[in-house]
Tab-separated table of C-alpha atoms and ligand atoms in Angstrom:
chain	number	residue	atom	x	y	z
K	1	MET	CA	-101.641	-101.498	251.489
K	2	LYS	CA	-97.953	-101.524	252.206
K	3	LEU	CA	-97.728	-105.276	253.057
K	4	ARG	CA	-99.656	-106.134	249.780
K	5	PHE	CA	-97.406	-103.939	247.896
K	6	ARG	CA	-94.028	-105.272	249.429
K	7	LYS	CA	-95.471	-108.964	248.482
K	8	TYR	CA	-96.025	-107.815	244.977
K	9	THR	CA	-93.159	-105.932	244.370
K	10	VAL	CA	-91.138	-108.131	242.442
K	11	LEU	CA	-94.181	-109.011	240.311
K	12	LEU	CA	-94.990	-105.664	239.624
K	13	LEU	CA	-91.502	-104.941	238.633
K	14	LEU	CA	-91.669	-107.598	236.084
K	15	ILE	CA	-95.174	-106.566	234.923
K	16	VAL	CA	-93.919	-103.084	234.392
K	17	ALA	CA	-90.900	-104.350	232.267
K	18	GLY	CA	-93.476	-105.862	229.868
K	19	LEU	CA	-96.376	-103.479	229.627
K	20	LYS	CA	-96.783	-100.932	227.269
K	21	THR	CA	-100.434	-99.255	227.024
K	22	GLU	CA	-102.446	-97.335	224.910
K	23	LEU	CA	-104.370	-95.781	227.751
K	24	THR	CA	-102.570	-92.713	228.624
K	25	ALA	CA	-101.812	-91.907	224.885
K	26	ALA	CA	-105.423	-91.667	224.187
K	27	LEU	CA	-106.401	-89.513	227.228
K	28	PRO	CA	-107.180	-85.872	226.270
K	29	VAL	CA	-105.828	-83.415	228.583
K	30	ASN	CA	-107.318	-79.639	228.425
K	31	VAL	CA	-104.409	-77.114	228.502
K	32	ARG	CA	-104.688	-73.607	228.325
K	33	ILE	CA	-102.517	-72.182	225.891
K	34	PHE	CA	-101.036	-68.369	225.454
K	35	THR	CA	-101.887	-68.213	229.398
K	36	THR	CA	-99.544	-65.098	229.826
K	37	ASN	CA	-101.121	-63.315	226.839
K	38	ILE	CA	-104.348	-61.204	226.747
K	39	ILE	CA	-105.609	-62.445	223.283
K	40	SER	CA	-108.429	-60.452	221.887
K	41	THR	CA	-107.669	-61.912	217.854
K	42	PHE	CA	-106.022	-64.870	216.507
K	43	ILE	CA	-106.032	-66.787	213.203
K	44	PHE	CA	-106.524	-70.466	213.087
K	45	SER	CA	-105.500	-72.603	210.271
K	46	PRO	CA	-104.802	-76.636	209.780
K	47	ALA	CA	-101.167	-77.857	209.740
K	48	GLU	CA	-101.874	-81.313	209.214
K	49	GLY	CA	-105.194	-83.252	208.585
K	50	SER	CA	-108.632	-81.597	208.557
K	51	TYR	CA	-110.864	-80.016	211.068
K	52	SER	CA	-114.673	-79.786	211.693
K	53	ILE	CA	-115.644	-76.524	213.356
K	54	TYR	CA	-118.843	-76.123	215.622
K	55	GLY	CA	-120.248	-73.107	216.910
K	56	ASP	CA	-122.003	-73.292	220.655
K	57	GLY	CA	-121.805	-77.016	219.614
K	58	VAL	CA	-123.888	-76.680	216.335
K	59	PHE	CA	-121.658	-78.137	213.343
K	60	LEU	CA	-120.834	-75.200	211.114
K	61	MET	CA	-118.459	-76.592	208.481
K	62	ASP	CA	-115.160	-78.737	207.388
K	63	CYS	CA	-112.093	-77.366	206.359
K	64	ASP	CA	-108.837	-78.669	205.526
K	65	ALA	CA	-105.290	-77.108	204.919
K	66	THR	CA	-106.402	-74.552	203.006
K	67	GLY	CA	-108.849	-72.860	205.394
K	68	ILE	CA	-107.761	-69.937	207.175
K	69	PHE	CA	-110.082	-68.531	210.029
K	70	GLN	CA	-110.083	-65.375	212.265
K	71	ILE	CA	-111.491	-65.465	215.774
K	72	GLY	CA	-112.026	-62.114	217.708
K	73	ILE	CA	-114.325	-60.683	219.987
K	74	GLU	CA	-117.372	-58.705	218.782
K	75	LYS	CA	-120.301	-58.001	221.063
K	76	ASP	CA	-119.569	-60.064	224.221
K	77	SER	CA	-119.415	-63.171	221.808
K	78	ILE	CA	-116.840	-64.864	220.077
K	79	HIS	CA	-117.041	-63.773	215.975
K	80	LEU	CA	-115.494	-66.054	213.515
K	81	LYS	CA	-114.885	-65.492	210.127
K	82	THR	CA	-112.843	-66.400	206.721
K	83	PHE	CA	-110.796	-63.578	204.823
K	84	GLU	CA	-114.446	-63.510	202.663
K	85	ASN	CA	-117.253	-64.091	204.970
K	86	ASP	CA	-118.456	-63.293	208.352
K	87	ILE	CA	-119.625	-67.106	209.671
K	88	GLY	CA	-121.089	-65.917	213.158
K	89	ASN	CA	-121.266	-65.127	216.974
K	90	TYR	CA	-121.187	-67.808	219.390
K	91	ALA	CA	-120.395	-68.426	223.023
K	92	THR	CA	-118.106	-71.228	222.344
K	93	ILE	CA	-116.005	-72.480	218.997
K	94	LYS	CA	-114.789	-75.793	218.542
K	95	PHE	CA	-112.083	-77.184	216.272
K	96	VAL	CA	-112.274	-80.651	216.386
K	97	SER	CA	-109.711	-82.936	214.125
K	98	LYS	CA	-110.955	-85.580	211.858
K	99	PRO	CA	-111.201	-88.390	211.533
K	100	GLU	CA	-108.189	-89.149	213.502
K	101	HIS	CA	-105.127	-86.829	213.856
K	102	ALA	CA	-104.608	-83.558	213.280
K	103	ALA	CA	-102.674	-80.417	213.853
K	104	PHE	CA	-103.092	-76.801	213.629
K	105	LYS	CA	-101.411	-73.575	213.732
K	106	ILE	CA	-102.196	-70.652	215.414
K	107	LYS	CA	-101.053	-66.965	215.675
K	108	CYS	CA	-102.240	-64.011	217.556
K	109	VAL	CA	-103.287	-60.593	215.962
K	110	PHE	CA	-103.704	-58.760	218.977
K	111	PRO	CA	-101.114	-59.139	220.646
K	112	LEU	CA	-98.857	-60.071	218.027
K	113	SER	CA	-97.419	-63.402	218.366
K	114	LEU	CA	-95.102	-65.855	216.433
K	115	VAL	CA	-96.685	-69.075	214.788
K	116	ARG	CA	-97.354	-71.864	217.031
K	117	THR	CA	-98.196	-75.426	216.097
K	118	TYR	CA	-100.432	-77.831	218.187
K	119	ASP	CA	-101.731	-81.358	218.096
K	120	ASP	CA	-105.352	-82.087	217.930
K	121	ASP	CA	-108.410	-80.093	218.994
K	122	LEU	CA	-108.729	-76.490	220.026
K	123	GLU	CA	-111.828	-74.846	222.100
K	124	VAL	CA	-112.493	-70.983	222.511
K	125	ARG	CA	-114.126	-69.470	225.035
K	126	LEU	CA	-114.545	-66.021	226.125
K	127	MET	CA	-112.848	-65.344	229.684
K	128	PRO	CA	-115.457	-64.344	232.361
K	129	ASP	CA	-114.899	-60.318	231.727
K	130	LYS	CA	-115.541	-60.813	228.137
K	131	THR	CA	-112.290	-59.056	227.104
K	132	GLN	CA	-110.106	-61.595	225.936
K	133	LEU	CA	-110.179	-65.116	224.475
K	134	LEU	CA	-109.653	-68.367	226.435
K	135	LEU	CA	-107.686	-71.036	224.048
K	136	ILE	CA	-107.797	-74.610	225.504
K	137	ASN	CA	-105.723	-77.305	223.422
K	138	LYS	CA	-107.818	-80.510	223.918
K	139	VAL	CA	-104.460	-82.769	223.207
K	140	GLY	CA	-103.516	-86.628	223.578
K	141	LEU	CA	-101.683	-86.810	226.788
K	142	GLU	CA	-98.359	-88.146	225.103
K	143	SER	CA	-98.384	-85.318	222.600
K	144	TYR	CA	-98.768	-82.878	225.331
K	145	ILE	CA	-96.000	-84.465	227.325
K	146	ALA	CA	-93.720	-84.588	224.087
K	147	GLY	CA	-94.454	-80.479	223.734
K	148	VAL	CA	-93.674	-79.790	227.248
K	149	VAL	CA	-90.394	-81.819	227.432
K	150	GLN	CA	-89.214	-80.208	224.479
K	151	SER	CA	-90.174	-76.868	225.734
K	152	GLU	CA	-88.732	-77.306	229.254
K	153	SER	CA	-85.440	-78.991	227.943
K	154	GLY	CA	-84.898	-77.760	224.779
K	155	LYS	CA	-83.220	-79.481	221.611
K	156	THR	CA	-79.763	-80.441	222.541
K	157	ASN	CA	-80.086	-83.195	225.238
K	158	ASN	CA	-79.681	-86.580	224.744
K	159	ARG	CA	-82.388	-89.391	224.824
K	160	GLU	CA	-81.973	-90.696	228.157
K	161	TYR	CA	-82.364	-87.114	229.155
K	162	TYR	CA	-85.622	-86.893	227.360
K	163	LYS	CA	-86.717	-90.296	228.663
K	164	MET	CA	-86.265	-89.147	232.187
K	165	GLN	CA	-87.834	-85.738	231.463
K	166	ALA	CA	-90.711	-87.403	230.104
K	167	ILE	CA	-91.481	-89.427	233.435
K	168	LEU	CA	-91.340	-86.833	235.340
K	169	CYS	CA	-93.461	-84.299	233.202
K	170	ARG	CA	-95.989	-87.098	233.046
K	171	THR	CA	-95.756	-87.976	236.660
K	172	TYR	CA	-96.520	-84.116	237.520
K	173	LEU	CA	-99.269	-83.809	234.981
K	174	LEU	CA	-101.435	-87.045	236.201
K	175	ALA	CA	-100.770	-85.809	239.937
K	176	ASN	CA	-102.067	-82.250	239.144
K	177	LEU	CA	-104.941	-82.557	236.704
K	178	ASN	CA	-107.252	-80.676	238.842
K	179	ARG	CA	-105.106	-77.802	239.331
K	180	HIS	CA	-107.170	-75.462	236.919
K	181	ILE	CA	-110.440	-77.375	236.942
K	182	THR	CA	-112.523	-74.549	238.385
K	183	GLU	CA	-111.408	-72.142	235.695
K	184	GLY	CA	-112.564	-74.944	232.763
K	185	PHE	CA	-109.292	-76.401	232.307
K	186	GLN	CA	-106.679	-78.613	233.666
K	187	VAL	CA	-103.448	-77.175	233.549
K	188	CYS	CA	-101.996	-73.968	231.908
K	189	ASP	CA	-98.790	-73.682	229.560
K	190	ASP	CA	-96.680	-71.414	231.806
K	191	VAL	CA	-94.115	-72.293	234.622
K	192	HIS	CA	-96.960	-72.357	237.230
K	193	CYS	CA	-98.016	-75.821	235.508
K	194	GLN	CA	-95.397	-77.042	233.291
K	195	VAL	CA	-94.441	-75.099	230.054
K	196	TYR	CA	-95.867	-76.024	226.755
K	197	LEU	CA	-95.050	-73.873	224.107
K	198	SER	CA	-95.969	-76.022	220.938
K	199	ARG	CA	-95.998	-79.830	219.860
K	200	ALA	CA	-92.662	-81.317	219.937
K	201	THR	CA	-91.021	-81.409	216.719
K	202	GLU	CA	-87.721	-83.318	217.647
K	203	ASN	CA	-87.470	-86.905	216.868
K	204	LYS	CA	-85.336	-88.017	219.600
K	205	VAL	CA	-87.878	-86.078	221.777
K	206	LYS	CA	-90.699	-88.028	220.413
K	207	ASP	CA	-89.165	-91.319	220.568
K	208	ALA	CA	-88.330	-90.798	224.270
K	209	VAL	CA	-91.724	-90.211	224.832
K	210	LEU	CA	-93.075	-93.202	222.901
K	211	THR	CA	-90.352	-95.444	224.457
K	212	THR	CA	-91.396	-94.651	228.010
K	213	GLN	CA	-95.170	-94.356	227.265
K	214	GLY	CA	-97.399	-94.657	230.580
K	215	LEU	CA	-94.482	-94.632	232.818
K	216	VAL	CA	-95.153	-92.546	236.306
K	217	ILE	CA	-92.789	-92.295	239.270
K	218	VAL	CA	-94.612	-93.635	242.671
K	219	ASP	CA	-93.570	-93.767	246.129
K	220	SER	CA	-93.516	-96.842	248.186
K	221	ASP	CA	-97.610	-96.359	248.869
K	222	LEU	CA	-97.727	-96.411	245.308
K	223	ASN	CA	-98.674	-92.525	245.264
K	224	LEU	CA	-97.448	-90.639	242.311
K	225	ILE	CA	-94.630	-88.437	243.525
K	226	THR	CA	-94.201	-84.482	243.561
K	227	ALA	CA	-91.909	-84.785	240.620
K	228	ALA	CA	-89.935	-81.549	241.918
K	229	PHE	CA	-86.797	-80.760	239.986
K	230	HIS	CA	-84.674	-77.331	240.012
K	231	SER	CA	-81.393	-76.079	237.756
K	232	ASN	CA	-78.415	-77.083	240.033
K	233	CYS	CA	-78.119	-78.234	243.381
K	234	GLY	CA	-74.912	-76.796	243.964
K	235	GLY	CA	-73.486	-80.179	244.817
K	236	GLU	CA	-76.247	-81.126	247.428
K	237	THR	CA	-79.828	-81.184	247.104
K	238	CYS	CA	-82.396	-80.382	250.206
K	239	ASN	CA	-84.773	-82.381	251.858
K	240	SER	CA	-88.229	-81.254	251.022
K	241	GLU	CA	-89.382	-80.467	254.773
K	242	ASP	CA	-86.330	-78.016	254.887
K	243	VAL	CA	-87.662	-75.901	252.060
K	244	TRP	CA	-91.425	-76.456	251.685
K	245	ALA	CA	-92.324	-78.023	255.397
K	246	ILE	CA	-93.454	-80.915	254.248
K	247	SER	CA	-91.696	-83.978	254.617
K	248	THR	CA	-91.873	-87.107	251.791
K	249	THR	CA	-89.641	-90.513	251.632
K	250	TYR	CA	-88.134	-89.534	248.485
K	251	LEU	CA	-87.390	-86.204	248.358
K	252	LYS	CA	-84.208	-86.522	250.262
K	253	ALA	CA	-81.028	-84.450	250.651
K	254	VAL	CA	-78.229	-86.343	248.546
K	255	LYS	CA	-74.701	-85.622	247.646
K	256	ASP	CA	-74.507	-84.656	243.899
K	257	THR	CA	-70.948	-84.345	242.071
K	258	PHE	CA	-72.485	-84.457	238.474
K	259	CYS	CA	-73.672	-80.636	238.455
K	260	ILE	CA	-70.582	-78.917	240.021
K	261	HIS	CA	-68.698	-77.940	236.776
K	262	LYS	CA	-72.038	-76.954	235.205
K	263	THR	CA	-73.338	-73.419	234.281
K	264	ASN	CA	-75.264	-72.769	237.431
K	265	ALA	CA	-72.705	-74.504	239.847
K	266	TYR	CA	-71.267	-70.929	241.514
K	267	TRP	CA	-72.644	-67.766	241.559
K	268	GLU	CA	-71.740	-64.391	243.534
K	269	ARG	CA	-73.323	-61.610	244.594
K	270	SER	CA	-72.148	-58.287	246.512
K	271	ILE	CA	-74.565	-55.737	248.531
K	272	PRO	CA	-73.873	-52.745	250.800
K	273	LEU	CA	-72.519	-53.499	254.241
K	274	ILE	CA	-74.841	-51.113	255.410
K	275	ASP	CA	-77.875	-52.708	253.561
K	276	TRP	CA	-77.058	-56.116	255.269
K	277	GLN	CA	-77.014	-54.650	258.552
K	278	VAL	CA	-80.017	-52.795	258.101
K	279	TYR	CA	-82.080	-55.892	256.835
K	280	LEU	CA	-80.729	-58.388	259.827
K	281	LYS	CA	-81.895	-55.518	262.165
K	282	SER	CA	-85.427	-55.371	260.645
K	283	LYS	CA	-85.347	-59.343	260.955
K	284	GLY	CA	-84.608	-59.004	264.845
K	285	LYS	CA	-81.073	-58.865	264.925
K	286	LYS	CA	-79.908	-56.788	268.057
K	287	GLU	CA	-77.762	-54.122	267.123
K	288	ASN	CA	-75.429	-54.768	270.157
K	289	ASP	CA	-74.765	-58.150	269.129
K	290	SER	CA	-72.359	-57.678	266.308
K	291	PHE	CA	-73.019	-54.504	264.795
K	292	SER	CA	-71.168	-52.717	267.583
K	293	LYS	CA	-68.071	-55.343	266.935
K	294	PRO	CA	-65.946	-55.480	264.072
K	295	PHE	CA	-68.388	-57.005	261.070
K	296	ASN	CA	-65.883	-59.796	260.340
K	297	THR	CA	-67.421	-61.816	263.318
K	298	ASN	CA	-70.447	-62.117	260.974
K	299	ASN	CA	-68.772	-64.511	258.679
K	300	PHE	CA	-71.063	-67.229	257.728
K	301	ASN	CA	-70.353	-70.436	255.562
K	302	GLN	CA	-71.831	-73.789	254.192
K	303	GLN	CA	-68.454	-75.406	252.980
K	304	SER	CA	-69.311	-78.183	254.970
K	305	GLY	CA	-72.640	-79.112	253.565
K	306	ARG	CA	-76.134	-77.186	253.367
K	307	ALA	CA	-77.663	-75.276	256.360
K	308	ILE	CA	-80.996	-74.532	257.075
K	309	TYR	CA	-80.403	-71.244	258.713
K	310	TYR	CA	-78.393	-68.276	258.568
K	311	VAL	CA	-76.743	-68.254	262.147
K	312	ASP	CA	-75.064	-65.443	263.650
K	313	GLY	CA	-74.321	-65.528	267.405
K	314	SER	CA	-78.066	-66.165	269.038
K	315	PHE	CA	-79.538	-64.873	265.860
K	316	LYS	CA	-81.040	-67.058	263.160
K	317	LEU	CA	-82.877	-66.548	260.149
K	318	PRO	CA	-84.422	-69.497	257.648
K	319	LEU	CA	-81.944	-69.334	254.465
K	320	LYS	CA	-84.645	-69.340	252.022
K	321	THR	CA	-86.289	-65.941	253.706
K	322	ILE	CA	-82.977	-64.264	252.696
K	323	ARG	CA	-82.870	-66.009	249.236
K	324	ALA	CA	-86.514	-64.745	248.731
K	325	ASP	CA	-85.708	-61.275	249.975
K	326	PHE	CA	-82.681	-60.772	247.947
K	327	LYS	CA	-83.721	-62.751	244.986
K	328	LEU	CA	-80.570	-65.038	245.435
K	329	LYS	CA	-80.148	-68.145	243.264
K	330	SER	CA	-80.384	-70.674	246.003
K	331	THR	CA	-80.075	-71.002	249.721
K	332	TYR	CA	-76.633	-72.689	249.339
K	333	PHE	CA	-74.409	-69.772	249.916
K	334	SER	CA	-71.484	-68.256	252.388
K	335	VAL	CA	-71.776	-64.768	253.683
K	336	THR	CA	-68.076	-62.658	253.773
K	337	PRO	CA	-67.479	-59.138	254.391
K	338	LYS	CA	-65.302	-57.467	251.763
K	339	GLY	CA	-64.725	-53.801	252.447
K	340	ASN	CA	-67.997	-51.781	252.481
K	341	ASN	CA	-69.741	-54.923	251.232
K	342	ILE	CA	-70.994	-58.148	251.766
K	343	VAL	CA	-70.464	-60.750	249.405
K	344	PHE	CA	-73.002	-63.953	248.873
K	345	LYS	CA	-70.720	-66.516	247.485
K	346	GLY	CA	-73.138	-69.307	246.189
K	347	ARG	CA	-73.670	-72.736	244.878
K	348	GLY	CA	-76.455	-73.846	242.667
K	349	TYR	CA	-79.575	-72.412	241.033
K	350	GLY	CA	-83.288	-73.313	242.459
K	351	HIS	CA	-84.783	-74.832	245.440
K	352	GLY	CA	-82.626	-77.769	245.429
K	353	VAL	CA	-85.463	-80.006	246.062
K	354	GLY	CA	-85.512	-83.360	244.149
K	355	LEU	CA	-83.971	-83.636	240.556
K	356	CYS	CA	-80.915	-81.657	239.488
K	357	GLN	CA	-81.449	-80.893	236.043
K	358	GLU	CA	-77.578	-80.202	235.329
K	359	GLY	CA	-76.530	-83.222	237.202
K	360	ALA	CA	-79.266	-85.173	235.188
K	361	MET	CA	-77.713	-83.800	231.986
K	362	GLN	CA	-74.337	-84.656	233.124
K	363	MET	CA	-75.228	-88.201	233.993
K	364	SER	CA	-77.005	-88.823	230.732
K	365	LYS	CA	-74.025	-87.933	229.249
K	366	SER	CA	-71.976	-90.473	231.152
K	367	ASN	CA	-73.990	-93.214	230.264
K	368	TYR	CA	-76.511	-93.511	233.080
K	369	THR	CA	-79.754	-94.627	232.249
K	370	TYR	CA	-83.097	-92.733	233.176
K	371	ILE	CA	-83.732	-95.179	235.941
K	372	ASP	CA	-80.431	-94.499	237.453
K	373	ILE	CA	-80.992	-90.702	237.221
K	374	LEU	CA	-84.575	-90.898	238.693
K	375	HIS	CA	-83.095	-93.438	241.584
K	376	HIS	CA	-79.939	-91.289	242.160
K	377	TYR	CA	-82.401	-87.977	242.906
K	378	TYR	CA	-85.612	-89.454	244.441
K	379	LYS	CA	-85.142	-92.003	246.828
K	380	GLY	CA	-86.985	-95.436	247.179
K	381	ILE	CA	-89.314	-94.735	244.394
K	382	ILE	CA	-90.547	-97.000	241.752
K	383	VAL	CA	-90.998	-96.485	237.993
K	384	VAL	CA	-94.285	-98.010	237.068
K	385	ASP	CA	-96.577	-98.576	234.305
K	386	LEU	CA	-100.084	-96.661	234.884
K	387	THR	CA	-101.704	-99.715	233.735
K	388	SER	CA	-100.131	-102.153	236.455
K	389	LEU	CA	-100.659	-99.366	238.853
K	390	ASN	CA	-104.195	-99.551	238.284
K	391	TYR	CA	-104.474	-102.901	238.473
K	392	PHE	CA	-102.591	-103.110	242.031
K	393	LYS	CA	-104.434	-100.020	243.454
K	394	GLN	CA	-107.536	-101.900	242.531
K	395	GLU	CA	-106.945	-105.142	244.720
E	401	LIG	ZN1	-101.269	-73.530	235.832
E	402	LIG	ZN1	-76.792	-81.098	241.394
């Protein structure tokens, strides 16, 4: 595959540049919505277009924008009603858009939520414990991507950033389509998968998704990459093997000057010296090492670049362990004693692997294209249209 791939690289890139596919846009994704809420009652109404409603697979009725339905739990089944009439009890209820595009509004009553709007279809089931409802949005892939891009990166970025984010989100989705398959859906709408709070409303988000439709990132073996990203790398990203013990060809440490003046570039945290000493002892540091000496022998710094371990004499501890134990923003910190405290002087926010979001935002403001940004943070990758990818993979 590698040899064949190299032979066709130029041709592939030419095809990629010219192709636009309808393939992915039509592909529905089953997304659990309101994942973090325990929902027992909610209100459904069409926002655009109209819907056909099915109970346990049997057609019940059509509804347009004037329709308002309350869905709740009654006697171990799902109860559907309008304000005037009870409609019935079912194991599943489906709101299917007809004949083409439609969108719906949803508002939880227990617990109370703000109104959210989603594209396409809704399926409602009972969770196995029968005390809460499972809401699944069956949504076109590109509509879902637009919703994720806006949810994950807000409304204030520019088009190149949104294009880059769209490709990342699409790549992540297609590499994780089976993440919740045993639970009856594909992805959730929480940070566990990708945040998806509603459909996209911003035109520049929708345009960015449309412009990059079908584009994903693959490595040199044409496999979808793990599209890792974080808030701010502090000036240098991490090798994936140093954080997750998994080595890839593309998640490699890169120097990054684009993020060092952004919000999350620097942080500081102070803890009592005694707590630090007790902690180090609990991790195996021998007391007669530096505890009996002046504590300033315990300086540790990463001024000349990122380290993997905290080192003090013969004692060493993975920085990611310290980060997790003290809930620090990153592993990119120095440790200095100050009176009865020790001070963590840190850089960056997040695990540091892959794309640095604040750096990428700055790159997009400095007129770098989404392709430039992706190649800066991911090494040896190819941005490819899914259709041409399938074509080459089938050879
Ligand atoms: Zn998830
Ligand atoms: Zn950075």
